[in-house]
mmCIF file with all atom_site columns, C-alpha atoms in Angstrom:
data_model
loop_
_atom_site.group_PDB
_atom_site.id
_atom_site.type_symbol
_atom_site.label_atom_id
_atom_site.label_alt_id
_atom_site.label_comp_id
_atom_site.label_asym_id
_atom_site.label_entity_id
_atom_site.label_seq_id
_atom_site.pdbx_PDB_ins_code
_atom_site.Cartn_x
_atom_site.Cartn_y
_atom_site.Cartn_z
_atom_site.occupancy
_atom_site.B_iso_or_equiv
_atom_site.pdbx_formal_charge
_atom_site.auth_seq_id
_atom_site.auth_comp_id
_atom_site.auth_asym_id
_atom_site.auth_atom_id
_atom_site.pdbx_PDB_model_num
ATOM 1  C CA . MET A 1 1  ? 99.551  97.928  89.853  1.00 54.00 ? 766 MET A CA 1
ATOM 2  C CA . SER A 1 2  ? 98.770  94.695  92.265  1.00 60.00 ? 767 SER A CA 1
ATOM 3  C CA . LYS A 1 3  ? 98.886  94.151  95.902  1.00 57.00 ? 768 LYS A CA 1
ATOM 4  C CA . ALA A 1 4  ? 100.013 91.119  97.017  1.00 58.00 ? 769 ALA A CA 1
ATOM 5  C CA . LYS A 1 5  ? 98.105  89.449  99.687  1.00 68.00 ? 770 LYS A CA 1
ATOM 6  C CA . SER A 1 6  ? 100.823 89.320  102.018 1.00 74.00 ? 771 SER A CA 1
ATOM 7  C CA . GLN A 1 7  ? 100.654 92.629  102.008 1.00 82.00 ? 772 GLN A CA 1
ATOM 8  C CA . THR A 1 8  ? 100.397 94.702  105.759 1.00 87.00 ? 773 THR A CA 1
ATOM 9  C CA . ILE A 1 9  ? 99.669  98.767  106.677 1.00 92.00 ? 774 ILE A CA 1
ATOM 10 C CA . GLY A 1 10 ? 102.192 99.271  109.002 1.00 95.00 ? 775 GLY A CA 1
ATOM 11 C CA . CYS A 1 11 ? 101.646 102.295 111.312 1.00 95.00 ? 776 CYS A CA 1
ATOM 12 C CA . LYS A 1 12 ? 103.085 103.646 115.064 1.00 96.00 ? 777 LYS A CA 1
ATOM 13 C CA . VAL A 1 13 ? 100.707 106.474 115.190 1.00 96.00 ? 778 VAL A CA 1
ATOM 14 C CA . THR A 1 14 ? 98.830  104.974 118.496 1.00 96.00 ? 779 THR A CA 1
ATOM 15 C CA . SER A 1 15 ? 96.026  108.023 118.830 1.00 97.00 ? 780 SER A CA 1
ATOM 16 C CA . CYS A 1 16 ? 94.124  106.791 115.086 1.00 97.00 ? 781 CYS A CA 1
ATOM 17 C CA . THR A 1 17 ? 91.170  104.437 116.415 1.00 97.00 ? 782 THR A CA 1
ATOM 18 C CA . TYR A 1 18 ? 93.036  101.807 113.251 1.00 97.00 ? 783 TYR A CA 1
ATOM 19 C CA . ASN A 1 19 ? 96.335  101.113 115.476 1.00 97.00 ? 784 ASN A CA 1
ATOM 20 C CA . MET A 1 20 ? 96.721  97.684  116.073 1.00 95.00 ? 785 MET A CA 1
ATOM 21 C CA . SER A 1 21 ? 98.341  97.312  118.588 1.00 94.00 ? 786 SER A CA 1
ATOM 22 C CA . GLY A 1 22 ? 100.980 100.188 118.452 1.00 95.00 ? 787 GLY A CA 1
ATOM 23 C CA . CYS A 1 23 ? 102.598 99.310  115.091 1.00 96.00 ? 788 CYS A CA 1
ATOM 24 C CA . ASP A 1 24 ? 100.137 97.747  112.286 1.00 96.00 ? 789 ASP A CA 1
ATOM 25 C CA . CYS A 1 25 ? 96.755  99.248  110.614 1.00 96.00 ? 790 CYS A CA 1
ATOM 26 C CA . GLY A 1 26 ? 94.114  97.255  110.515 1.00 96.00 ? 791 GLY A CA 1
ATOM 27 C CA . LEU A 1 27 ? 92.525  99.198  107.693 1.00 95.00 ? 792 LEU A CA 1
ATOM 28 C CA . GLU A 1 28 ? 93.151  96.942  104.341 1.00 93.00 ? 793 GLU A CA 1
ATOM 29 C CA . ARG A 1 29 ? 93.789  100.258 102.405 1.00 93.00 ? 794 ARG A CA 1
ATOM 30 C CA . ILE A 1 30 ? 94.841  104.187 102.770 1.00 94.00 ? 795 ILE A CA 1
ATOM 31 C CA . GLU A 1 31 ? 94.638  107.182 101.181 1.00 94.00 ? 796 GLU A CA 1
ATOM 32 C CA . VAL A 1 32 ? 97.909  108.968 101.511 1.00 93.00 ? 797 VAL A CA 1
ATOM 33 C CA . GLU A 1 33 ? 97.372  112.134 100.900 1.00 92.00 ? 798 GLU A CA 1
ATOM 34 C CA . PRO A 1 34 ? 98.936  115.523 101.030 1.00 90.00 ? 799 PRO A CA 1
ATOM 35 C CA . MET A 1 35 ? 98.665  118.326 103.815 1.00 88.00 ? 800 MET A CA 1
ATOM 36 C CA . CYS A 1 36 ? 95.791  120.815 102.312 1.00 84.00 ? 801 CYS A CA 1
ATOM 37 C CA . GLY A 1 37 ? 97.007  123.716 100.118 1.00 81.00 ? 802 GLY A CA 1
ATOM 38 C CA . CYS A 1 38 ? 101.188 122.424 100.767 1.00 78.00 ? 803 CYS A CA 1
ATOM 39 C CA . HIS A 1 39 ? 103.259 121.930 97.679  1.00 81.00 ? 804 HIS A CA 1
ATOM 40 C CA . THR A 1 40 ? 106.872 121.629 99.546  1.00 86.00 ? 805 THR A CA 1
ATOM 41 C CA . GLY A 1 41 ? 108.124 118.545 98.464  1.00 87.00 ? 806 GLY A CA 1
ATOM 42 C CA . ASN A 1 42 ? 108.835 117.597 101.938 1.00 88.00 ? 807 ASN A CA 1
ATOM 43 C CA . PRO A 1 43 ? 107.242 113.845 102.224 1.00 89.00 ? 808 PRO A CA 1
ATOM 44 C CA . ALA A 1 44 ? 106.051 115.077 106.304 1.00 87.00 ? 809 ALA A CA 1
ATOM 45 C CA . ASP A 1 45 ? 103.362 117.783 104.284 1.00 88.00 ? 810 ASP A CA 1
ATOM 46 C CA . GLU A 1 46 ? 102.982 115.189 100.596 1.00 90.00 ? 811 GLU A CA 1
ATOM 47 C CA . SER A 1 47 ? 102.785 111.887 102.616 1.00 91.00 ? 812 SER A CA 1
ATOM 48 C CA . LEU A 1 48 ? 100.094 112.060 105.706 1.00 93.00 ? 813 LEU A CA 1
ATOM 49 C CA . CYS A 1 49 ? 96.947  109.474 106.311 1.00 95.00 ? 814 CYS A CA 1
ATOM 50 C CA . GLY A 1 50 ? 94.270  110.086 104.800 1.00 94.00 ? 815 GLY A CA 1
ATOM 51 C CA . SER A 1 51 ? 91.897  107.024 106.375 1.00 96.00 ? 816 SER A CA 1
ATOM 52 C CA . TYR A 1 52 ? 93.462  108.651 109.694 1.00 96.00 ? 817 TYR A CA 1
ATOM 53 C CA . LYS A 1 53 ? 89.894  109.124 112.545 1.00 97.00 ? 818 LYS A CA 1
ATOM 54 C CA . CYS A 1 54 ? 91.162  110.237 116.513 1.00 97.00 ? 819 CYS A CA 1
ATOM 55 C CA . ARG A 1 55 ? 89.957  107.640 119.001 1.00 94.00 ? 820 ARG A CA 1
ATOM 56 C CA . ASP A 1 56 ? 87.216  108.269 120.377 1.00 86.00 ? 821 ASP A CA 1
#
């Protein structure tokens, strides 16, 4: 599947290094990962940003 050039990643996780202006992600691509060892089917457990890096 090809990503359209106009797509953006919305993100409101302000503790992340890549967060820009409180509502956008500065990365061109992210990895979405499930919580380690979790197979609940709950979206909150199964759709975490694997590219997250805490601000210093």
